[in-house]
PDB file of C-alpha atoms and ligand atoms in Angstrom:
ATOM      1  CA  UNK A   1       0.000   0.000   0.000  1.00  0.00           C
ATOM      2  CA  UNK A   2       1.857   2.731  -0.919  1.00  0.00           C
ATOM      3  CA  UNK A   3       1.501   6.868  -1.646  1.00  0.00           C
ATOM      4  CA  UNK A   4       2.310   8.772  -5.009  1.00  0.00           C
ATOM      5  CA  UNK A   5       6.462   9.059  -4.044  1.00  0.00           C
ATOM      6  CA  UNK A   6       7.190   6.706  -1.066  1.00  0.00           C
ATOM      7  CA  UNK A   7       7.610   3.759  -4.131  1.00  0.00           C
ATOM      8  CA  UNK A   8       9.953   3.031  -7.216  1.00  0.00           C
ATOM      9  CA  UNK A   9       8.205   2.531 -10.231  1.00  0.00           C
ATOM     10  CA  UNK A  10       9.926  -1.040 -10.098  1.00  0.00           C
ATOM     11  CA  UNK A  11       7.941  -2.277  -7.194  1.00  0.00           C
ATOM     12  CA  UNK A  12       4.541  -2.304  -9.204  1.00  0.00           C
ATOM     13  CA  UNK A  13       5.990  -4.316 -12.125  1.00  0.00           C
ATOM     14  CA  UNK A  14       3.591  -7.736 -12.125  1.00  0.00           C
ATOM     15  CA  UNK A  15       1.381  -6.408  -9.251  1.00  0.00           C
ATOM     16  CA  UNK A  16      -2.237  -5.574  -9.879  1.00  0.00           C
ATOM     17  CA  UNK A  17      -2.636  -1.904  -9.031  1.00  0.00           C
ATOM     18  CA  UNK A  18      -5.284   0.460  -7.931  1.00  0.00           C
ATOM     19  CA  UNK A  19      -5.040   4.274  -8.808  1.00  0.00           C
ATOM     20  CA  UNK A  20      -6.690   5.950  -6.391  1.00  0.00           C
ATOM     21  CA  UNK A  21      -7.496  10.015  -6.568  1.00  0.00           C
ATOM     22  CA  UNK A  22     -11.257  10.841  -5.063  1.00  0.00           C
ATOM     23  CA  UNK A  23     -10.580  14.186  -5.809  1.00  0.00           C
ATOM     24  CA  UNK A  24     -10.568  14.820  -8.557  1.00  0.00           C
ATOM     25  CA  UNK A  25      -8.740  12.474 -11.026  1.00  0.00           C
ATOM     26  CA  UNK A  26     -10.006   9.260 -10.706  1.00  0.00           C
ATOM     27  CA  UNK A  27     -13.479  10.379 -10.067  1.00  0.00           C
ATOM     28  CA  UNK A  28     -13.455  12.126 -13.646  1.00  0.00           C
ATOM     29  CA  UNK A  29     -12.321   9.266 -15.209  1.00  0.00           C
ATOM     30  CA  UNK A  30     -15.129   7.113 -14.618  1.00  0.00           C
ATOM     31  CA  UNK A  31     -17.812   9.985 -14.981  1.00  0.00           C
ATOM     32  CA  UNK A  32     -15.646  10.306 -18.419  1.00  0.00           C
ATOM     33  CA  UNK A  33     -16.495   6.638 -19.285  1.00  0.00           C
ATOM     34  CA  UNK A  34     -20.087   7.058 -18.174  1.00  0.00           C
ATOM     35  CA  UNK A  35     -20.875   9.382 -20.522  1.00  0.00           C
ATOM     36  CA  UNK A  36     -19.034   7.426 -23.126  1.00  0.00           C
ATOM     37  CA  UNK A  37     -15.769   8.381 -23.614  1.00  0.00           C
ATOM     38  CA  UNK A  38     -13.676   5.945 -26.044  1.00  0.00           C
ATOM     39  CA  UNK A  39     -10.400   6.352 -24.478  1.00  0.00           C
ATOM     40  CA  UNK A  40      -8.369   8.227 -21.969  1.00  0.00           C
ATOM     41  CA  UNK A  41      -4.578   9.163 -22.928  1.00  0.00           C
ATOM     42  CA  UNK A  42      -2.774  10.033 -19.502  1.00  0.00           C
ATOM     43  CA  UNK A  43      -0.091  12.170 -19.571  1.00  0.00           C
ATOM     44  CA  UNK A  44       2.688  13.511 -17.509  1.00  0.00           C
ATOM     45  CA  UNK A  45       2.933  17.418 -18.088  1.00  0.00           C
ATOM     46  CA  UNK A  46       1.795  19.988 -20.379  1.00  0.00           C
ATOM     47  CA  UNK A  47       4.054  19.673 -22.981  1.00  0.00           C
ATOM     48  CA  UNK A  48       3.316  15.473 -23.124  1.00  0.00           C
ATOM     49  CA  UNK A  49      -0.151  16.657 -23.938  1.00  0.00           C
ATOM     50  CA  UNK A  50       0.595  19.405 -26.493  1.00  0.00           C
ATOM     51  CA  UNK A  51       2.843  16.879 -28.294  1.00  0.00           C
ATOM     52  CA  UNK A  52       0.059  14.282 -28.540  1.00  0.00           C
ATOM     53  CA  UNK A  53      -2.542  17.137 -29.219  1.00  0.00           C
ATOM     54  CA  UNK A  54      -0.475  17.889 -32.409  1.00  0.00           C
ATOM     55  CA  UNK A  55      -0.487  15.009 -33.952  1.00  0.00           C
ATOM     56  CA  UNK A  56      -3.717  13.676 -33.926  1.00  0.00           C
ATOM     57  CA  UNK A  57      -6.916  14.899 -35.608  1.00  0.00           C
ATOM     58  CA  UNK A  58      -8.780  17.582 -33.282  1.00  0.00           C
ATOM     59  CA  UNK A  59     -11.966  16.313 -34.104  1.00  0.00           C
ATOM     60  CA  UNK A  60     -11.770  13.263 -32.012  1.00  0.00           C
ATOM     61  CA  UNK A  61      -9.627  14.206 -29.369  1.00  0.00           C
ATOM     62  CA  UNK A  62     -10.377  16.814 -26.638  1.00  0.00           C
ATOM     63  CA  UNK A  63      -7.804  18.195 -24.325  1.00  0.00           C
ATOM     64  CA  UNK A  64      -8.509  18.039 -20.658  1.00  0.00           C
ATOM     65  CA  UNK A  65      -7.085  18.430 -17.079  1.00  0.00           C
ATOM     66  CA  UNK A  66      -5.828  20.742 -14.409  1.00  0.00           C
ATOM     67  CA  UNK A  67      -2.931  22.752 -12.754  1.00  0.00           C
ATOM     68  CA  UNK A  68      -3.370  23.068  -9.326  1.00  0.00           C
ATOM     69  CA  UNK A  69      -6.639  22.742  -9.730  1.00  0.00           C
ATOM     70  CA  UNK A  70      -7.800  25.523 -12.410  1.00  0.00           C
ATOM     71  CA  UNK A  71      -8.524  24.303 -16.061  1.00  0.00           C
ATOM     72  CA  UNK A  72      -5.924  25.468 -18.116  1.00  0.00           C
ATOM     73  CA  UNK A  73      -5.931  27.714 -20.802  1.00  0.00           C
ATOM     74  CA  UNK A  74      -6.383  26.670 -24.461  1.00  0.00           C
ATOM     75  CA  UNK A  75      -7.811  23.448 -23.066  1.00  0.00           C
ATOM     76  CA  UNK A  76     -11.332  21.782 -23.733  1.00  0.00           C
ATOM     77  CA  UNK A  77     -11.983  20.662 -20.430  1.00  0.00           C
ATOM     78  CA  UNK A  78     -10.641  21.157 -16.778  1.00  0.00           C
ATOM     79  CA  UNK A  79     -10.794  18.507 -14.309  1.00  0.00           C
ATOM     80  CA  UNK A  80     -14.233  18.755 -12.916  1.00  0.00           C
ATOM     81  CA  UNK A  81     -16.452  15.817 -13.823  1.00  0.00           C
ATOM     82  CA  UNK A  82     -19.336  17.799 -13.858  1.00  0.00           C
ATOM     83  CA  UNK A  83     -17.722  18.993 -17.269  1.00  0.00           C
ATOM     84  CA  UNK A  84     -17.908  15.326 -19.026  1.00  0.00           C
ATOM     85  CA  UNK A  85     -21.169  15.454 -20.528  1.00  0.00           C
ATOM     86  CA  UNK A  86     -22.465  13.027 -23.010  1.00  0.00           C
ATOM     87  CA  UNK A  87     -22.794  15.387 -25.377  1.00  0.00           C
ATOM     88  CA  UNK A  88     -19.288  16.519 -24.760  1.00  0.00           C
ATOM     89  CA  UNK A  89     -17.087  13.414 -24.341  1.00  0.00           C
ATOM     90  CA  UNK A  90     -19.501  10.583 -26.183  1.00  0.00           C
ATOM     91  CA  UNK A  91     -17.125   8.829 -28.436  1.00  0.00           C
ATOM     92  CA  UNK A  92     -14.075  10.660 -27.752  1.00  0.00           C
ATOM     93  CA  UNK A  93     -10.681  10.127 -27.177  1.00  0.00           C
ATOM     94  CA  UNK A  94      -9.509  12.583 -24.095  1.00  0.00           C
ATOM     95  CA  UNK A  95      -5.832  13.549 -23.903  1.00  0.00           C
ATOM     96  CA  UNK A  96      -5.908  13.910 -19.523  1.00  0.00           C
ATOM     97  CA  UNK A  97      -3.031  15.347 -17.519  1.00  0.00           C
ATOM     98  CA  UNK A  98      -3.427  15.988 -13.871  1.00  0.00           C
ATOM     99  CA  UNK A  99      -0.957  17.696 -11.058  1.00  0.00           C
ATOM    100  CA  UNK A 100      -0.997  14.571  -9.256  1.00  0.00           C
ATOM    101  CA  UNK A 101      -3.612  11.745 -10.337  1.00  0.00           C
ATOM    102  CA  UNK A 102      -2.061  11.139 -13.840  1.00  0.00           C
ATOM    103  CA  UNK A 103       1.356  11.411 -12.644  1.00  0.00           C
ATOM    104  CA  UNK A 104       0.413   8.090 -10.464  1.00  0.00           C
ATOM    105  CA  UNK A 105      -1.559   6.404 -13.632  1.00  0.00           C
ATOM    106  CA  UNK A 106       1.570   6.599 -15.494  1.00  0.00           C
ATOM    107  CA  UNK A 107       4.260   5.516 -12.431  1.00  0.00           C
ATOM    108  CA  UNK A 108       2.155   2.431 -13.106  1.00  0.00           C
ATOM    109  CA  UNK A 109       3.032   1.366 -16.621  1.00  0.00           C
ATOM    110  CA  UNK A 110       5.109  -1.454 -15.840  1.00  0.00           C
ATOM    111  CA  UNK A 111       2.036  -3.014 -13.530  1.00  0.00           C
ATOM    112  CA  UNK A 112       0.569  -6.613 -14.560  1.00  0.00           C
ATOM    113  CA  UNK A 113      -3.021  -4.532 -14.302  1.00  0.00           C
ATOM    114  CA  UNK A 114      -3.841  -1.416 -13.666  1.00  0.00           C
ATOM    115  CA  UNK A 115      -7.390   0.049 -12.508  1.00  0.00           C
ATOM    116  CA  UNK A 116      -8.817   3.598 -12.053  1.00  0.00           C
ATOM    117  CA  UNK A 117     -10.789   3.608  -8.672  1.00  0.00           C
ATOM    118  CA  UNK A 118     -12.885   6.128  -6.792  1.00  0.00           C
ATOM    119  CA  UNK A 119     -16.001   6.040  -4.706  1.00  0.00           C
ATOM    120  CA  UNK A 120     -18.124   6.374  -7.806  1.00  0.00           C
ATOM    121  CA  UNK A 121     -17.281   2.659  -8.543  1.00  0.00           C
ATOM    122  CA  UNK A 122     -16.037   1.141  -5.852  1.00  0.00           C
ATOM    123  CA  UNK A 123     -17.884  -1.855  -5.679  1.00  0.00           C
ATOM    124  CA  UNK A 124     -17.462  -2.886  -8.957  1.00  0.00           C
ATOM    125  CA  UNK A 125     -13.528  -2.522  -8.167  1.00  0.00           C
ATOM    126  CA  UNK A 126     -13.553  -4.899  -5.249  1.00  0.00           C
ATOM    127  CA  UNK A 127     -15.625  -7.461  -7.111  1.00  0.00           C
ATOM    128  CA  UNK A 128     -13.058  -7.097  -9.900  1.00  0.00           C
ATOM    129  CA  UNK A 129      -9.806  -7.276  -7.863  1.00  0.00           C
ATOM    130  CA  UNK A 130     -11.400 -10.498  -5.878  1.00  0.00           C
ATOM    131  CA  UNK A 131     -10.533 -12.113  -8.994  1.00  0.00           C
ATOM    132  CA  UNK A 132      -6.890 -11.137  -8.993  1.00  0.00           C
ATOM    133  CA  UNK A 133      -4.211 -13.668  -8.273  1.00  0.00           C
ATOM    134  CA  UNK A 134      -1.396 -10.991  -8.518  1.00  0.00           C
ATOM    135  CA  UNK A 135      -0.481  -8.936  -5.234  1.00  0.00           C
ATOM    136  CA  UNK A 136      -2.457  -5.564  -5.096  1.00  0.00           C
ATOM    137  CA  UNK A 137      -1.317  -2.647  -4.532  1.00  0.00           C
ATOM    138  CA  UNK A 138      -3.315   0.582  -3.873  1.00  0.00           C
ATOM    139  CA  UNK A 139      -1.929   3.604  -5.190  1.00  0.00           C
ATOM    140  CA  UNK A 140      -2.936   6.790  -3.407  1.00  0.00           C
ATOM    141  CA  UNK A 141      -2.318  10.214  -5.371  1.00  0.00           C
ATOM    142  CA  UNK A 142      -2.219  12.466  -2.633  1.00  0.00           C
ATOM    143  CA  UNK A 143      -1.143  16.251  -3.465  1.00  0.00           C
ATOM    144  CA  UNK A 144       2.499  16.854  -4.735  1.00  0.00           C
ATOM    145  CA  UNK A 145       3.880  13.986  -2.767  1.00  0.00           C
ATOM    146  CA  UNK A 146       1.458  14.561   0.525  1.00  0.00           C
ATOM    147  CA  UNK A 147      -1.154  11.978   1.442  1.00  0.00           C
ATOM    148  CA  UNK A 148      -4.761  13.112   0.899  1.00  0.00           C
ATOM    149  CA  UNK A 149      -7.496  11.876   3.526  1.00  0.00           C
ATOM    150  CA  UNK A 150     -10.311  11.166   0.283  1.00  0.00           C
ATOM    151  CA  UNK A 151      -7.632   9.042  -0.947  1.00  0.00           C
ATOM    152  CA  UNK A 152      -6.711   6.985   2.121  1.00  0.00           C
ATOM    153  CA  UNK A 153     -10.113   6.699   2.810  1.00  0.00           C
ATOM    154  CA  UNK A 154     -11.279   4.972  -0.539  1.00  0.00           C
ATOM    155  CA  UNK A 155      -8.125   2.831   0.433  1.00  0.00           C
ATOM    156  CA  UNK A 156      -9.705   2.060   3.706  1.00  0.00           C
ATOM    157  CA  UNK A 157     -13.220   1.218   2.001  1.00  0.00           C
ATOM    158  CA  UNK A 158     -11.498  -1.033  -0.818  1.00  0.00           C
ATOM    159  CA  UNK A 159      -9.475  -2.806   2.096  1.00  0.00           C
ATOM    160  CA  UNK A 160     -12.525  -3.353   4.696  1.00  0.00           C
ATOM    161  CA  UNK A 161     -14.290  -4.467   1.352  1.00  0.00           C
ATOM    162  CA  UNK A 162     -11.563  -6.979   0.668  1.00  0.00           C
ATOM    163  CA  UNK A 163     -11.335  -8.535   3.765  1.00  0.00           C
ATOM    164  CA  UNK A 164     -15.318  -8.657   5.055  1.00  0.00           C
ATOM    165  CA  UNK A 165     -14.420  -6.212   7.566  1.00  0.00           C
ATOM    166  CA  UNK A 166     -11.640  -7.785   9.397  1.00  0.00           C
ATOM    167  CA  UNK A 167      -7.833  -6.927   8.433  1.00  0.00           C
ATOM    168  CA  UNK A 168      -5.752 -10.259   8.404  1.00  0.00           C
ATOM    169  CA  UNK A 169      -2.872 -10.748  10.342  1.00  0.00           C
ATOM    170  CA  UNK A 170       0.480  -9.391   9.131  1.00  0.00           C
ATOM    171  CA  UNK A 171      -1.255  -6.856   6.970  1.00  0.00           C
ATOM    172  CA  UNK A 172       1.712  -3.859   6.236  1.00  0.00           C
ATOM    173  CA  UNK A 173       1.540  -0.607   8.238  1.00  0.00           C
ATOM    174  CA  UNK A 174      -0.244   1.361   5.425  1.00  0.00           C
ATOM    175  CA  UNK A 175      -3.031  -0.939   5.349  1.00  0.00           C
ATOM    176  CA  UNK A 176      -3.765  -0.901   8.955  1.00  0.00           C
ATOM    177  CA  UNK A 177      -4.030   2.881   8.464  1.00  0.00           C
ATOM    178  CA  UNK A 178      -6.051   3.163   5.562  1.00  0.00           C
ATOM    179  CA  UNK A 179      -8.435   0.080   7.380  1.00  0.00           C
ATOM    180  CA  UNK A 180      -8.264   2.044  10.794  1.00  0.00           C
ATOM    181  CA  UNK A 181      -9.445   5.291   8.665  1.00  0.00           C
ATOM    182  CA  UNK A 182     -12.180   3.986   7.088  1.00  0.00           C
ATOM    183  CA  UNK A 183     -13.660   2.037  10.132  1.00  0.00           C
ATOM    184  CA  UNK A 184     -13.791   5.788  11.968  1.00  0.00           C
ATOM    185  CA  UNK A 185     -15.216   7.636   9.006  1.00  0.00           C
ATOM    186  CA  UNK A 186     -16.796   5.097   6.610  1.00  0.00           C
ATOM    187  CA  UNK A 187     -20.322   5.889   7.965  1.00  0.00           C
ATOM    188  CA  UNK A 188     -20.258  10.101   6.603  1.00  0.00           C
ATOM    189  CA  UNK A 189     -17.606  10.121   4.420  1.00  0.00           C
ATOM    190  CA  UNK A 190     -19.165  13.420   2.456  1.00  0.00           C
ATOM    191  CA  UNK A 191     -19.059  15.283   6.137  1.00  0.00           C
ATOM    192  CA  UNK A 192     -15.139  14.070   6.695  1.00  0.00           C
ATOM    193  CA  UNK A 193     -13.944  14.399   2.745  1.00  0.00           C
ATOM    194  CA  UNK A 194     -15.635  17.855   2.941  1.00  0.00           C
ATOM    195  CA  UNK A 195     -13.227  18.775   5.712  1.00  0.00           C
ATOM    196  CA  UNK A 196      -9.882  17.610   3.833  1.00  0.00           C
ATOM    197  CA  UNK A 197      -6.921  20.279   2.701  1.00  0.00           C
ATOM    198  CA  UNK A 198      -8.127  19.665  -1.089  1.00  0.00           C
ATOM    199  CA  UNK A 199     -11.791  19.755  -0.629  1.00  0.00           C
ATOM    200  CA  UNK A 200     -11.054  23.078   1.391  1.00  0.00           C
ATOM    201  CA  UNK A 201      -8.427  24.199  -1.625  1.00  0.00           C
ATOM    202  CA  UNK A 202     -11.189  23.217  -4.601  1.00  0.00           C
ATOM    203  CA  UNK A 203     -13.857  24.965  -2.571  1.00  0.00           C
ATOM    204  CA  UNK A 204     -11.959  28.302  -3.058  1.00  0.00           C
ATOM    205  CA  UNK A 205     -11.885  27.495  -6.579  1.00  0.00           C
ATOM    206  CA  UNK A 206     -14.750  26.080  -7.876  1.00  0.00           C
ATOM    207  CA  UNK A 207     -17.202  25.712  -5.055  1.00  0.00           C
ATOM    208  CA  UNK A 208     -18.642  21.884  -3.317  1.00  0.00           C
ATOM    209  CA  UNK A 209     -20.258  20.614  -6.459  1.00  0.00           C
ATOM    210  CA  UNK A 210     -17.921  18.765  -7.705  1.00  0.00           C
ATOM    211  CA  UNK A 211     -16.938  17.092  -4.194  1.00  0.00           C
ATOM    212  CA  UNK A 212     -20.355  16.561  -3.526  1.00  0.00           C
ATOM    213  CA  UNK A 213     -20.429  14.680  -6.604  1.00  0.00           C
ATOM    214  CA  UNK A 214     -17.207  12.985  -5.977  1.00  0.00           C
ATOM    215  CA  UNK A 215     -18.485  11.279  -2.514  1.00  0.00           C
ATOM    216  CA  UNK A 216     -21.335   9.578  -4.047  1.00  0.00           C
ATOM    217  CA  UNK A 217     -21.200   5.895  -3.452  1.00  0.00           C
ATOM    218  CA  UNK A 218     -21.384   3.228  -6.366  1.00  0.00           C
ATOM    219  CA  UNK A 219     -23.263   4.667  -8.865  1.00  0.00           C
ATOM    220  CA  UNK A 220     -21.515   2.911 -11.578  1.00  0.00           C
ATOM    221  CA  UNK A 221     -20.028   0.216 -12.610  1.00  0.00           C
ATOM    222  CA  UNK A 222     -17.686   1.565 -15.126  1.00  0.00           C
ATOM    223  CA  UNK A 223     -14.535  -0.863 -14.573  1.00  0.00           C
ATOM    224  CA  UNK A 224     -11.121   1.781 -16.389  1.00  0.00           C
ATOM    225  CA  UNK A 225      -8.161   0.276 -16.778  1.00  0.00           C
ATOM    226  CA  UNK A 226      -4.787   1.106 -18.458  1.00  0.00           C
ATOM    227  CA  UNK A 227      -3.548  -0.936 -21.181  1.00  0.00           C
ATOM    228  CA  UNK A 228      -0.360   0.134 -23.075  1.00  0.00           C
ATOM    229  CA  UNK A 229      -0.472   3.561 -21.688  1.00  0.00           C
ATOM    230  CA  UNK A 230      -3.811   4.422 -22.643  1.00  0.00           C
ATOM    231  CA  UNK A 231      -7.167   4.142 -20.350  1.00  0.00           C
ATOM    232  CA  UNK A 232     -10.414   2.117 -21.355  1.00  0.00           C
ATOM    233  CA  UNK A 233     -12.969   0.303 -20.218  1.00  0.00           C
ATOM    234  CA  UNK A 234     -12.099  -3.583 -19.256  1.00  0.00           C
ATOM    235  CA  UNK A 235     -12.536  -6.454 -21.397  1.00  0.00           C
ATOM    236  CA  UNK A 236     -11.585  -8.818 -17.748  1.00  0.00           C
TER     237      UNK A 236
HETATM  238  C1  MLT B 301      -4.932  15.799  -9.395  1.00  0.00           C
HETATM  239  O1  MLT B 301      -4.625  15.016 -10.278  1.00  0.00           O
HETATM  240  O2  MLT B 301      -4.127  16.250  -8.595  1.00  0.00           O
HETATM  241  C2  MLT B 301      -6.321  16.284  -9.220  1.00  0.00           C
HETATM  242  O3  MLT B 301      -7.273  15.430  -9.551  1.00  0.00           O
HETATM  243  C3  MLT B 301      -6.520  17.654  -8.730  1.00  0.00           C
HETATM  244  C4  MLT B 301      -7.878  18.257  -8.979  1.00  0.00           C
HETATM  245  O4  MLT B 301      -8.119  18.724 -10.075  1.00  0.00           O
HETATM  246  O5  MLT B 301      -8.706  18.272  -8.100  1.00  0.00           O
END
């Protein structure tokens, strides 16, 4: 169990991993597939996405994401998923780059599996990574190297999920707190999320609609997952 730069990109090679970023990354992602987007393309930086942008035709491929936060300019979309209509994203390819949550997505590359997770779908997750021989590990986003509470708590839901409730014996330090976490909040986790540094920091910027919409509870069950650096839905 591990956060955005306490691991080496080596230790996730063969592992089944679980990118975790409540707010906002992950959560757009799904919404993203919900309203039928084709693919996501994740990228590290700005000029990773310009690059791609250039070379591909502009008609099918919208380019979205954040900085801090703010939707930047000359983009299609920012990183609210209250912006990925149908209308908008329906058949679409979406070149996505994030301050933190697509930095993790592509740390992950060398993974056996890789999945997108946030409360939105979180069921569907667990049900999927039941089925996983390989060793998981859950990859939290945080903020530019900090942990973020949404994202241990998701942890903490996936892990109580896991394990009906009871954490085995021997379980690694990161686990316990995630588990611990989750068994303290899991009942309210819109009050508790509401209170965290980047709900507070997105609140200044673009008000509580889009964490409101973030803590909602499996209302899909939109399975992402990357496959040779690029996001789609899973075939298994
Ligand atoms: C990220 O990748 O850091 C984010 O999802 C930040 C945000 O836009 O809320």
């Amino acid at each position: 169990f591990y956060s955005l730069h306490s691991f080496q990109e080596d230790e996730l090679r063969d592992k089944t991993v679980v990118i975790i970023d409540v707010l906002r990354a992950s959560s757009t992602i799904v919404t993203a597939f919900m309203n039928g987007a084709k693919a996501i393309i994740p990228v590290g930086d700005m000029g990773e996405a310009s690059k791609i942008a250039q070379n591909v035709d502009s008609d099918n491929y919208l380019l979205c994401g954040e900085k801090d936060g703010e939707k930047i300019e000359g983009y299609d979309l920012g990183n609210s998923p209250l912006e990925y209509l149908k209308e908008i994203v329906e058949g679409k390819n979406l070149i996505f780059n994030t301050t933190n949550g697509t930095k993790a997505i592509k740390k992950s590359l060398g993974s056996s599996k890789t999945y997108i997770a946030s409360f939105l779908n979180v069921s569907a997750i667990v049900d999927e990574l039941k089925k996983q021989e390989n060793e998981i590990v859950l990859v939290c986003a945080g903020w530019k190297g900090r942990l973020a509470f949404e994202d241990m708590l998701l942890a903490g839901n996936i892990i109580h999920l896991l394990c009906n409730g009871s954490l085995p014996n021997g379980s690694r330090d990161g686990a316990k707190v995630a588990f611990g976490l989750y068994d303290k909040f899991g009942d309210d986790i819109s009050t508790v999320i509401h209170q965290s540094n980047h709900a507070t920091r997105l609140k200044d910027i673009i008000g509580t609609s889009d964490i409101d919409y973030c803590c909602q509870v499996d209302i899909t069950d939109m399975l992402p997952r990357l496959k040779e650096g690029m996001i789609t839905l899973t075939d298994g």
